[in-house]
CSV table of N, CA and C in Angstrom, one decimal:
chain,number,residue,atom,x,y,z
A,833,UNK,N,-5.8,-4.8,16.5
A,833,UNK,CA,-6.6,-3.6,16.3
A,833,UNK,C,-7.5,-3.7,15.1
A,834,UNK,N,-7.5,-4.8,14.4
A,834,UNK,CA,-8.3,-4.9,13.2
A,834,UNK,C,-9.8,-5.1,13.6
A,835,UNK,N,-10.7,-4.5,12.9
A,835,UNK,CA,-12.1,-4.6,13.2
A,835,UNK,C,-12.6,-6.0,12.9
A,836,UNK,N,-13.7,-6.4,13.5
A,836,UNK,CA,-14.3,-7.6,13.2
A,836,UNK,C,-14.9,-7.6,11.8
A,837,UNK,N,-14.9,-8.8,11.1
A,837,UNK,CA,-15.5,-8.8,9.7
A,837,UNK,C,-16.9,-8.1,9.7
A,838,UNK,N,-17.0,-7.3,8.7
A,838,UNK,CA,-18.3,-6.6,8.5
A,838,UNK,C,-18.7,-6.7,7.1
A,839,UNK,N,-19.9,-7.1,6.8
A,839,UNK,CA,-20.4,-7.2,5.5
A,839,UNK,C,-20.7,-5.8,5.0
A,840,UNK,N,-20.1,-5.5,3.8
A,840,UNK,CA,-20.3,-4.1,3.3
A,840,UNK,C,-21.7,-3.8,2.9
A,841,UNK,N,-22.5,-4.7,2.4
A,841,UNK,CA,-23.9,-4.5,2.1
A,841,UNK,C,-24.7,-4.2,3.3
A,842,UNK,N,-24.5,-5.0,4.4
A,842,UNK,CA,-25.2,-4.7,5.6
A,842,UNK,C,-24.8,-3.4,6.2
A,843,UNK,N,-23.5,-3.1,6.1
A,843,UNK,CA,-23.0,-1.8,6.7
A,843,UNK,C,-23.7,-0.6,6.0
A,844,UNK,N,-23.8,-0.7,4.7
A,844,UNK,CA,-24.5,0.3,3.9
A,844,UNK,C,-26.0,0.4,4.3
A,845,UNK,N,-26.7,-0.7,4.5
A,845,UNK,CA,-28.1,-0.7,4.8
A,845,UNK,C,-28.3,-0.1,6.2
A,846,UNK,N,-27.4,-0.4,7.1
A,846,UNK,CA,-27.5,0.0,8.5
A,846,UNK,C,-27.0,1.4,8.8
A,847,UNK,N,-26.3,2.0,7.8
A,847,UNK,CA,-25.7,3.3,8.1
A,847,UNK,C,-26.0,4.3,6.9
A,848,UNK,N,-27.3,4.4,6.5
A,848,UNK,CA,-27.7,5.3,5.5
A,848,UNK,C,-27.3,6.7,5.8
A,849,UNK,N,-27.5,7.1,7.1
A,849,UNK,CA,-27.2,8.5,7.5
A,849,UNK,C,-25.7,8.8,7.2
A,850,UNK,N,-24.8,7.9,7.4
A,850,UNK,CA,-23.4,8.1,7.2
A,850,UNK,C,-23.1,8.2,5.7
A,851,UNK,N,-23.9,7.5,4.9
A,851,UNK,CA,-23.7,7.6,3.4
A,851,UNK,C,-24.2,9.0,3.0
A,852,UNK,N,-25.3,9.4,3.5
A,852,UNK,CA,-25.9,10.7,3.1
A,852,UNK,C,-25.0,11.9,3.5
A,853,UNK,N,-24.4,11.8,4.6
A,853,UNK,CA,-23.5,12.9,5.0
A,853,UNK,C,-22.1,12.8,4.5
A,854,UNK,N,-21.8,11.7,3.8
A,854,UNK,CA,-20.4,11.6,3.2
A,854,UNK,C,-19.4,10.9,4.1
A,855,UNK,N,-19.8,10.5,5.3
A,855,UNK,CA,-18.8,9.9,6.1
A,855,UNK,C,-18.5,8.4,5.8
A,856,UNK,N,-19.4,7.8,5.0
A,856,UNK,CA,-19.3,6.4,4.5
A,856,UNK,C,-19.4,6.4,3.0
A,857,UNK,N,-18.3,6.0,2.3
A,857,UNK,CA,-18.3,6.0,0.9
A,857,UNK,C,-17.9,4.7,0.3
A,858,UNK,N,-18.5,4.4,-0.9
A,858,UNK,CA,-18.1,3.1,-1.6
A,858,UNK,C,-17.2,3.4,-2.7
A,859,UNK,N,-16.2,2.7,-2.9
A,859,UNK,CA,-15.3,2.8,-4.1
A,859,UNK,C,-16.0,2.3,-5.3
A,860,UNK,N,-15.8,2.9,-6.4
A,860,UNK,CA,-16.3,2.3,-7.7
A,860,UNK,C,-15.8,0.9,-7.8
A,861,UNK,N,-16.6,0.0,-8.4
A,861,UNK,CA,-16.2,-1.4,-8.5
A,861,UNK,C,-15.3,-1.7,-9.6
A,862,UNK,N,-14.0,-1.3,-9.4
A,862,UNK,CA,-13.0,-1.5,-10.5
A,862,UNK,C,-11.9,-2.5,-10.1
A,863,UNK,N,-11.9,-3.0,-8.9
A,863,UNK,CA,-10.8,-3.8,-8.3
A,863,UNK,C,-11.0,-5.3,-8.5
A,864,UNK,N,-10.0,-6.0,-8.8
A,864,UNK,CA,-9.9,-7.4,-8.8
A,864,UNK,C,-9.6,-7.9,-7.4
A,865,UNK,N,-10.0,-9.1,-7.0
A,865,UNK,CA,-9.8,-9.6,-5.7
A,865,UNK,C,-8.7,-10.7,-5.7
A,866,UNK,N,-7.7,-10.5,-4.8
A,866,UNK,CA,-6.5,-11.4,-4.7
A,866,UNK,C,-6.3,-11.7,-3.3
A,867,UNK,N,-5.5,-12.7,-3.0
A,867,UNK,CA,-5.2,-13.1,-1.7
A,867,UNK,C,-6.2,-14.0,-1.1
A,868,UNK,N,-5.9,-14.8,0.0
A,868,UNK,CA,-6.8,-15.7,0.6
A,868,UNK,C,-7.8,-15.0,1.5
A,869,UNK,N,-7.5,-13.8,1.9
A,869,UNK,CA,-8.5,-13.2,2.8
A,869,UNK,C,-9.4,-12.3,2.0
A,870,UNK,N,-10.6,-12.9,1.8
A,870,UNK,CA,-11.6,-12.2,1.0
A,870,UNK,C,-12.3,-11.0,1.7
A,871,UNK,N,-12.3,-11.1,3.0
A,871,UNK,CA,-12.9,-10.1,3.8
A,871,UNK,C,-11.8,-9.5,4.8
A,872,UNK,N,-11.7,-8.2,4.7
A,872,UNK,CA,-10.7,-7.6,5.6
A,872,UNK,C,-11.1,-6.1,5.9
A,873,UNK,N,-10.5,-5.6,6.9
A,873,UNK,CA,-10.8,-4.2,7.3
A,873,UNK,C,-9.7,-3.7,8.3
A,874,UNK,N,-9.7,-2.4,8.4
A,874,UNK,CA,-8.7,-1.8,9.3
A,874,UNK,C,-8.5,-0.4,9.1
A,875,UNK,N,-7.7,0.3,9.9
A,875,UNK,CA,-7.4,1.7,9.7
A,875,UNK,C,-6.5,1.8,8.5
A,876,UNK,N,-6.6,2.9,7.8
A,876,UNK,CA,-5.9,3.1,6.5
A,876,UNK,C,-4.6,3.9,6.7
A,877,UNK,N,-3.6,3.4,6.0
A,877,UNK,CA,-2.4,4.2,5.8
A,877,UNK,C,-2.3,4.4,4.3
A,878,UNK,N,-2.1,5.7,3.9
A,878,UNK,CA,-2.1,6.0,2.5
A,878,UNK,C,-0.7,6.3,1.9
A,879,UNK,N,-0.5,6.0,0.6
A,879,UNK,CA,0.7,6.2,-0.1
A,879,UNK,C,0.4,6.5,-1.5
A,880,UNK,N,1.1,7.5,-2.1
A,880,UNK,CA,1.0,7.9,-3.4
A,880,UNK,C,2.3,7.7,-4.2
A,881,UNK,N,2.3,6.8,-5.2
A,881,UNK,CA,3.5,6.5,-6.0
A,881,UNK,C,3.1,6.4,-7.5
A,882,UNK,N,4.1,6.4,-8.3
A,882,UNK,CA,3.8,6.2,-9.8
A,882,UNK,C,4.9,5.3,-10.4
A,883,UNK,N,4.5,4.1,-10.7
A,883,UNK,CA,5.4,3.1,-11.3
A,883,UNK,C,6.7,2.9,-10.5
A,884,UNK,N,6.6,3.0,-9.2
A,884,UNK,CA,7.8,2.9,-8.3
A,884,UNK,C,7.3,2.1,-7.1
A,885,UNK,N,8.0,1.1,-6.6
A,885,UNK,CA,7.5,0.4,-5.4
A,885,UNK,C,8.4,0.4,-4.2
A,886,UNK,N,9.4,1.3,-4.2
A,886,UNK,CA,10.3,1.4,-3.0
A,886,UNK,C,9.6,1.7,-1.7
A,887,UNK,N,8.7,2.7,-1.8
A,887,UNK,CA,8.0,3.2,-0.6
A,887,UNK,C,7.0,2.1,-0.1
A,888,UNK,N,6.4,1.4,-1.1
A,888,UNK,CA,5.5,0.3,-0.7
A,888,UNK,C,6.2,-0.7,0.1
A,889,UNK,N,7.4,-1.2,-0.4
A,889,UNK,CA,8.2,-2.2,0.3
A,889,UNK,C,8.5,-1.7,1.7
A,890,UNK,N,8.9,-0.4,1.8
A,890,UNK,CA,9.3,0.1,3.1
A,890,UNK,C,8.1,0.1,4.1
A,891,UNK,N,6.9,0.5,3.7
A,891,UNK,CA,5.8,0.4,4.5
A,891,UNK,C,5.5,-1.0,5.0
A,892,UNK,N,5.5,-2.0,4.1
A,892,UNK,CA,5.2,-3.3,4.4
A,892,UNK,C,6.2,-4.1,5.2
A,893,UNK,N,7.4,-3.5,5.4
A,893,UNK,CA,8.4,-4.0,6.3
A,893,UNK,C,8.1,-3.6,7.7
A,894,UNK,N,7.2,-2.6,7.9
A,894,UNK,CA,6.8,-2.2,9.3
A,894,UNK,C,5.8,-3.2,9.8
A,895,UNK,N,5.6,-3.1,11.1
A,895,UNK,CA,4.5,-3.9,11.7
A,895,UNK,C,3.1,-3.3,11.2
A,896,UNK,N,2.2,-4.2,10.7
A,896,UNK,CA,1.0,-3.7,10.2
A,896,UNK,C,-0.1,-3.4,11.3
A,897,UNK,N,-0.1,-4.2,12.3
A,897,UNK,CA,-1.0,-4.0,13.4
A,897,UNK,C,-2.5,-3.9,12.9
A,898,UNK,N,-2.8,-4.8,11.9
A,898,UNK,CA,-4.2,-4.8,11.4
A,898,UNK,C,-4.6,-3.7,10.5
A,899,UNK,N,-3.6,-2.9,10.0
A,899,UNK,CA,-3.9,-1.8,9.2
A,899,UNK,C,-4.0,-2.2,7.7
A,900,UNK,N,-4.6,-1.3,6.9
A,900,UNK,CA,-4.7,-1.5,5.4
A,900,UNK,C,-3.9,-0.4,4.7
A,901,UNK,N,-3.0,-0.9,3.8
A,901,UNK,CA,-2.2,0.1,3.0
A,901,UNK,C,-3.0,0.4,1.8
A,902,UNK,N,-3.3,1.6,1.5
A,902,UNK,CA,-4.0,2.1,0.3
A,902,UNK,C,-3.0,2.8,-0.5
A,903,UNK,N,-2.7,2.3,-1.7
A,903,UNK,CA,-1.7,2.8,-2.6
A,903,UNK,C,-2.3,3.4,-3.8
A,904,UNK,N,-2.2,4.7,-4.0
A,904,UNK,CA,-2.6,5.3,-5.3
A,904,UNK,C,-1.4,5.2,-6.2
A,905,UNK,N,-1.5,4.3,-7.2
A,905,UNK,CA,-0.4,4.1,-8.2
A,905,UNK,C,-0.8,4.8,-9.5
A,906,UNK,N,-1.6,5.8,-9.4
A,906,UNK,CA,-2.0,6.6,-10.6
A,906,UNK,C,-2.7,5.8,-11.6
A,907,UNK,N,-3.3,4.7,-11.2
A,907,UNK,CA,-4.0,3.8,-12.1
A,907,UNK,C,-3.2,3.3,-13.3
A,908,UNK,N,-1.9,3.3,-13.1
A,908,UNK,CA,-1.0,2.8,-14.2
A,908,UNK,C,-1.2,1.4,-14.5
A,909,UNK,N,-1.3,1.1,-15.8
A,909,UNK,CA,-1.4,-0.3,-16.3
A,909,UNK,C,-0.2,-0.7,-17.1
A,910,UNK,N,1.0,0.0,-16.8
A,910,UNK,CA,2.2,-0.2,-17.6
A,910,UNK,C,3.2,-1.1,-16.9
A,911,UNK,N,3.0,-1.3,-15.5
A,911,UNK,CA,3.9,-2.2,-14.8
A,911,UNK,C,3.2,-2.5,-13.5
A,912,UNK,N,3.8,-3.5,-12.8
A,912,UNK,CA,3.2,-3.9,-11.4
A,912,UNK,C,4.0,-3.2,-10.4
A,913,UNK,N,3.3,-2.6,-9.4
A,913,UNK,CA,4.0,-1.9,-8.3
A,913,UNK,C,4.0,-2.7,-7.0
A,914,UNK,N,3.4,-3.9,-7.1
A,914,UNK,CA,3.4,-4.8,-5.9
A,914,UNK,C,3.5,-6.3,-6.4
A,915,UNK,N,4.4,-7.0,-5.7
A,915,UNK,CA,4.6,-8.4,-6.1
A,915,UNK,C,4.5,-9.3,-4.9
A,916,UNK,N,4.8,-10.6,-5.1
A,916,UNK,CA,4.6,-11.6,-4.1
A,916,UNK,C,5.5,-11.4,-2.9
A,917,UNK,N,6.7,-11.1,-3.0
A,917,UNK,CA,7.6,-10.9,-1.8
A,917,UNK,C,7.1,-9.9,-0.8
A,918,UNK,N,6.8,-8.7,-1.3
A,918,UNK,CA,6.3,-7.7,-0.3
A,918,UNK,C,4.9,-8.1,0.3
A,919,UNK,N,4.1,-8.8,-0.5
A,919,UNK,CA,2.8,-9.3,0.1
A,919,UNK,C,3.0,-10.3,1.2
A,920,UNK,N,4.0,-11.2,0.9
A,920,UNK,CA,4.3,-12.2,1.9
A,920,UNK,C,4.8,-11.5,3.2
A,921,UNK,N,5.6,-10.5,3.0
A,921,UNK,CA,6.2,-9.8,4.2
A,921,UNK,C,5.0,-9.1,4.9
A,922,UNK,N,4.1,-8.5,4.2
A,922,UNK,CA,2.9,-7.8,4.8
A,922,UNK,C,2.1,-8.8,5.6
A,923,UNK,N,1.9,-10.0,5.0
A,923,UNK,CA,1.2,-11.0,5.8
A,923,UNK,C,1.9,-11.4,7.1
A,924,UNK,N,3.2,-11.6,7.0
A,924,UNK,CA,4.0,-11.9,8.2
A,924,UNK,C,4.1,-10.8,9.2
A,925,UNK,N,3.9,-9.5,8.7
A,925,UNK,CA,4.0,-8.4,9.6
A,925,UNK,C,2.7,-7.9,10.1
A,926,UNK,N,1.6,-8.6,9.9
A,926,UNK,CA,0.3,-8.3,10.5
A,926,UNK,C,-0.5,-7.3,9.8
A,927,UNK,N,-0.3,-7.0,8.5
A,927,UNK,CA,-1.2,-6.1,7.7
A,927,UNK,C,-2.5,-6.9,7.4
A,928,UNK,N,-3.6,-6.2,7.5
A,928,UNK,CA,-4.9,-6.8,7.1
A,928,UNK,C,-5.1,-6.9,5.6
A,929,UNK,N,-4.6,-5.8,4.9
A,929,UNK,CA,-4.9,-5.8,3.5
A,929,UNK,C,-4.1,-4.7,2.8
A,930,UNK,N,-4.1,-4.8,1.4
A,930,UNK,CA,-3.5,-3.8,0.6
A,930,UNK,C,-4.4,-3.5,-0.6
A,931,UNK,N,-4.7,-2.3,-0.8
A,931,UNK,CA,-5.5,-1.9,-2.0
A,931,UNK,C,-4.6,-1.0,-2.9
A,932,UNK,N,-4.5,-1.5,-4.2
A,932,UNK,CA,-3.6,-0.8,-5.1
A,932,UNK,C,-4.3,-0.3,-6.3
A,933,UNK,N,-4.3,1.0,-6.5
A,933,UNK,CA,-4.8,1.7,-7.7
A,933,UNK,C,-3.7,1.6,-8.7
A,934,UNK,N,-3.6,0.4,-9.2
A,934,UNK,CA,-2.5,0.0,-10.2
A,934,UNK,C,-2.5,-1.5,-10.3
A,935,UNK,N,-1.3,-2.0,-10.8
A,935,UNK,CA,-1.2,-3.4,-11.0
A,935,UNK,C,-0.3,-4.1,-10.1
A,936,UNK,N,-0.5,-5.5,-10.0
A,936,UNK,CA,0.3,-6.3,-9.2
A,936,UNK,C,0.9,-7.4,-10.1
A,937,UNK,N,1.8,-8.2,-9.6
A,937,UNK,CA,2.3,-9.4,-10.3
A,937,UNK,C,2.6,-10.5,-9.3
A,938,UNK,N,3.0,-11.7,-9.8
A,938,UNK,CA,3.1,-12.8,-8.9
A,938,UNK,C,1.8,-13.2,-8.3
A,939,UNK,N,0.8,-13.3,-9.1
A,939,UNK,CA,-0.6,-13.5,-8.7
A,939,UNK,C,-0.8,-14.8,-7.9
A,940,UNK,N,-0.2,-15.9,-8.4
A,940,UNK,CA,-0.3,-17.2,-7.8
A,940,UNK,C,0.3,-17.1,-6.4
A,941,UNK,N,1.4,-16.5,-6.2
A,941,UNK,CA,2.0,-16.4,-4.9
A,941,UNK,C,1.1,-15.5,-4.0
A,942,UNK,N,0.6,-14.4,-4.5
A,942,UNK,CA,-0.2,-13.5,-3.7
A,942,UNK,C,-1.5,-14.3,-3.3
A,943,UNK,N,-2.1,-15.0,-4.2
A,943,UNK,CA,-3.3,-15.8,-3.9
A,943,UNK,C,-3.1,-16.8,-2.8
A,944,UNK,N,-1.8,-17.2,-2.5
A,944,UNK,CA,-1.5,-18.2,-1.5
A,944,UNK,C,-1.3,-17.5,-0.1
A,945,UNK,N,-1.3,-16.2,-0.1
A,945,UNK,CA,-1.1,-15.4,1.2
A,945,UNK,C,-2.4,-15.2,1.9
A,946,UNK,N,-2.3,-15.3,3.2
A,946,UNK,CA,-3.5,-15.0,4.1
A,946,UNK,C,-3.5,-13.5,4.4
A,947,UNK,N,-3.9,-12.7,3.3
A,947,UNK,CA,-4.0,-11.3,3.4
A,947,UNK,C,-5.0,-10.9,2.3
A,948,UNK,N,-5.7,-9.8,2.4
A,948,UNK,CA,-6.5,-9.3,1.4
A,948,UNK,C,-5.8,-8.3,0.5
A,949,UNK,N,-5.9,-8.5,-0.8
A,949,UNK,CA,-5.3,-7.6,-1.8
A,949,UNK,C,-6.3,-7.3,-2.9
A,950,UNK,N,-6.4,-6.0,-3.2
A,950,UNK,CA,-7.3,-5.6,-4.3
A,950,UNK,C,-6.4,-4.7,-5.2
A,951,UNK,N,-6.5,-4.9,-6.5
A,951,UNK,CA,-5.8,-4.2,-7.5
A,951,UNK,C,-6.6,-4.1,-8.8
A,952,UNK,N,-6.2,-3.2,-9.7
A,952,UNK,CA,-6.8,-3.1,-11.0
A,952,UNK,C,-6.6,-4.3,-11.9
A,953,UNK,N,-5.5,-4.9,-11.7
A,953,UNK,CA,-5.2,-6.1,-12.6
A,953,UNK,C,-3.8,-6.5,-12.3
A,954,UNK,N,-3.3,-7.4,-13.2
A,954,UNK,CA,-1.9,-7.9,-13.1
A,954,UNK,C,-1.1,-7.5,-14.3
A,955,UNK,N,0.2,-7.5,-14.1
A,955,UNK,CA,1.1,-7.1,-15.2
A,955,UNK,C,2.5,-7.7,-14.9
A,956,UNK,N,3.1,-8.4,-15.9
A,956,UNK,CA,4.4,-9.1,-15.6
A,956,UNK,C,5.6,-8.2,-15.4
A,957,UNK,N,5.5,-6.9,-15.9
A,957,UNK,CA,6.7,-6.0,-15.8
A,957,UNK,C,6.8,-5.4,-14.4
A,958,UNK,N,8.1,-5.3,-13.9
A,958,UNK,CA,8.3,-4.8,-12.5
A,958,UNK,C,8.4,-3.2,-12.6
A,959,UNK,N,8.2,-2.6,-11.4
A,959,UNK,CA,8.2,-1.2,-11.3
A,959,UNK,C,9.7,-0.7,-11.2
A,960,UNK,N,9.8,0.7,-11.2
A,960,UNK,CA,11.0,1.3,-11.0
A,960,UNK,C,11.4,1.3,-9.5
A,961,UNK,N,12.6,1.6,-9.2
A,961,UNK,CA,13.0,1.6,-7.8
A,961,UNK,C,13.8,2.8,-7.5
A,962,UNK,N,13.1,4.0,-7.5
A,962,UNK,CA,13.7,5.3,-7.3
A,962,UNK,C,13.4,5.9,-5.9
A,963,UNK,N,12.3,5.4,-5.3
A,963,UNK,CA,11.9,5.9,-4.0
A,963,UNK,C,11.1,7.1,-4.0
A,964,UNK,N,10.5,7.5,-5.2
A,964,UNK,CA,9.6,8.7,-5.2
A,964,UNK,C,8.2,8.4,-4.8
A,965,UNK,N,7.6,9.3,-4.1
A,965,UNK,CA,6.2,9.2,-3.7
A,965,UNK,C,5.9,10.0,-2.5
A,966,UNK,N,4.6,10.0,-2.0
A,966,UNK,CA,4.2,10.7,-0.9
A,966,UNK,C,3.5,9.8,0.1
A,967,UNK,N,4.0,9.8,1.4
A,967,UNK,CA,3.5,9.0,2.5
A,967,UNK,C,2.4,9.8,3.2
A,968,UNK,N,1.4,9.1,3.6
A,968,UNK,CA,0.3,9.7,4.4
A,968,UNK,C,-0.4,10.8,3.8
A,969,UNK,N,-0.4,10.9,2.4
A,969,UNK,CA,-1.1,12.0,1.7
A,969,UNK,C,-2.5,11.5,1.4
A,970,UNK,N,-3.5,12.5,1.3
A,970,UNK,CA,-4.8,12.1,0.9
A,970,UNK,C,-4.7,11.7,-0.6
A,971,UNK,N,-5.5,10.6,-1.0
A,971,UNK,CA,-5.4,10.1,-2.3
A,971,UNK,C,-6.9,10.1,-2.9
A,972,UNK,N,-7.0,10.1,-4.2
A,972,UNK,CA,-8.3,10.0,-4.8
A,972,UNK,C,-8.2,8.7,-5.7
A,973,UNK,N,-9.0,7.8,-5.3
A,973,UNK,CA,-9.1,6.5,-5.9
A,973,UNK,C,-10.5,6.0,-6.1
A,974,UNK,N,-10.8,5.5,-7.3
A,974,UNK,CA,-12.1,5.0,-7.7
A,974,UNK,C,-13.3,5.9,-7.3
A,975,UNK,N,-13.1,7.2,-7.6
A,975,UNK,CA,-14.1,8.2,-7.3
A,975,UNK,C,-14.3,8.7,-5.9
A,976,UNK,N,-13.3,8.3,-5.0
A,976,UNK,CA,-13.4,8.7,-3.6
A,976,UNK,C,-12.1,9.2,-3.1
A,977,UNK,N,-12.2,10.3,-2.3
A,977,UNK,CA,-11.0,10.8,-1.6
A,977,UNK,C,-10.8,10.0,-0.3
A,978,UNK,N,-9.6,9.5,-0.1
A,978,UNK,CA,-9.3,8.6,1.0
A,978,UNK,C,-8.1,9.3,1.8
A,979,UNK,N,-8.3,9.4,3.1
A,979,UNK,CA,-7.3,10.0,4.0
A,979,UNK,C,-6.7,9.0,5.0
A,980,UNK,N,-5.5,9.2,5.3
A,980,UNK,CA,-4.8,8.5,6.3
A,980,UNK,C,-5.6,8.5,7.6
A,981,UNK,N,-5.7,7.3,8.2
A,981,UNK,CA,-6.5,7.2,9.5
A,981,UNK,C,-7.9,6.9,9.3
A,982,UNK,N,-8.5,7.0,8.1
A,982,UNK,CA,-9.9,6.5,7.9
A,982,UNK,C,-9.9,5.0,8.0
A,983,UNK,N,-11.1,4.4,7.9
A,983,UNK,CA,-11.2,2.9,8.0
A,983,UNK,C,-11.7,2.4,6.6
A,984,UNK,N,-11.1,1.2,6.3
A,984,UNK,CA,-11.5,0.5,5.1
A,984,UNK,C,-12.2,-0.8,5.4
A,985,UNK,N,-13.2,-1.2,4.7
A,985,UNK,CA,-13.9,-2.4,4.9
A,985,UNK,C,-14.1,-3.0,3.5
A,986,UNK,N,-13.6,-4.3,3.3
A,986,UNK,CA,-13.6,-4.9,2.0
A,986,UNK,C,-14.2,-6.3,2.1
A,987,UNK,N,-15.0,-6.7,1.1
A,987,UNK,CA,-15.5,-8.0,1.0
A,987,UNK,C,-15.8,-8.3,-0.5
A,988,UNK,N,-16.5,-9.4,-0.8
A,988,UNK,CA,-16.7,-9.7,-2.2
A,988,UNK,C,-17.7,-8.7,-2.9
A,989,UNK,N,-18.5,-8.0,-2.1
A,989,UNK,CA,-19.4,-7.0,-2.6
A,989,UNK,C,-18.8,-5.7,-3.0
A,990,UNK,N,-17.6,-5.3,-2.4
A,990,UNK,CA,-17.0,-4.1,-2.7
A,990,UNK,C,-16.1,-3.6,-1.5
A,991,UNK,N,-15.8,-2.3,-1.6
A,991,UNK,CA,-14.9,-1.6,-0.7
A,991,UNK,C,-15.6,-0.4,-0.1
A,992,UNK,N,-15.6,-0.2,1.2
A,992,UNK,CA,-16.2,1.0,1.8
A,992,UNK,C,-15.0,1.7,2.5
A,993,UNK,N,-15.2,3.0,2.5
A,993,UNK,CA,-14.3,3.9,3.3
A,993,UNK,C,-15.1,4.7,4.3
A,994,UNK,N,-14.7,4.7,5.5
A,994,UNK,CA,-15.4,5.4,6.6
A,994,UNK,C,-14.5,6.3,7.3
A,995,UNK,N,-15.0,7.5,7.7
A,995,UNK,CA,-14.2,8.4,8.5
A,995,UNK,C,-13.8,7.8,9.9
A,996,UNK,N,-14.7,7.0,10.4
A,996,UNK,CA,-14.4,6.3,11.7
A,996,UNK,C,-14.8,4.9,11.6
A,997,UNK,N,-14.4,4.1,12.6
A,997,UNK,CA,-14.7,2.7,12.7
A,997,UNK,C,-16.3,2.6,12.8
A,998,UNK,N,-16.9,1.7,12.0
A,998,UNK,CA,-18.3,1.6,12.1
A,998,UNK,C,-18.7,0.1,12.5
A,999,UNK,N,-20.0,0.0,12.9
A,999,UNK,CA,-20.5,-1.3,13.3
A,999,UNK,C,-22.0,-1.3,12.8
A,1000,UNK,N,-22.6,-2.5,12.9
A,1000,UNK,CA,-24.0,-2.6,12.5
A,1000,UNK,C,-24.8,-3.2,13.6
């Protein structure tokens, strides 16, 4: 169900009307690029956590079906909420990508996975394991409100969020 690769710059140029009416939004350029898949897209699943990775692991144990997990980690730079093992599992379960408003770790392992990952940076300390968070909640990341079921398009130019699947 994953969309065909779409260049974000071309998508913006071809869909000015969607930008003007707010249906197509670009995230602020604050994310580092990880994983072997530089270009990825798919329907969004949202999750809100803070310095806890239990719910992230639970999501990535499910079949991804080409979806993108968008995690609002509160922009915490105090620990990593995503590591190599869950990313490997996400790759094996068919997730297209993961966007983390927070930190990751096991960067070399993640960079070997055929999946797209974006995060604010890396941190060697692991997260808590209490299971607190909100599934499928609207999140505000990088200046943009993101809702479950919207579409994400990512490449080396940036990340776009669209209310619906787009084409050029």
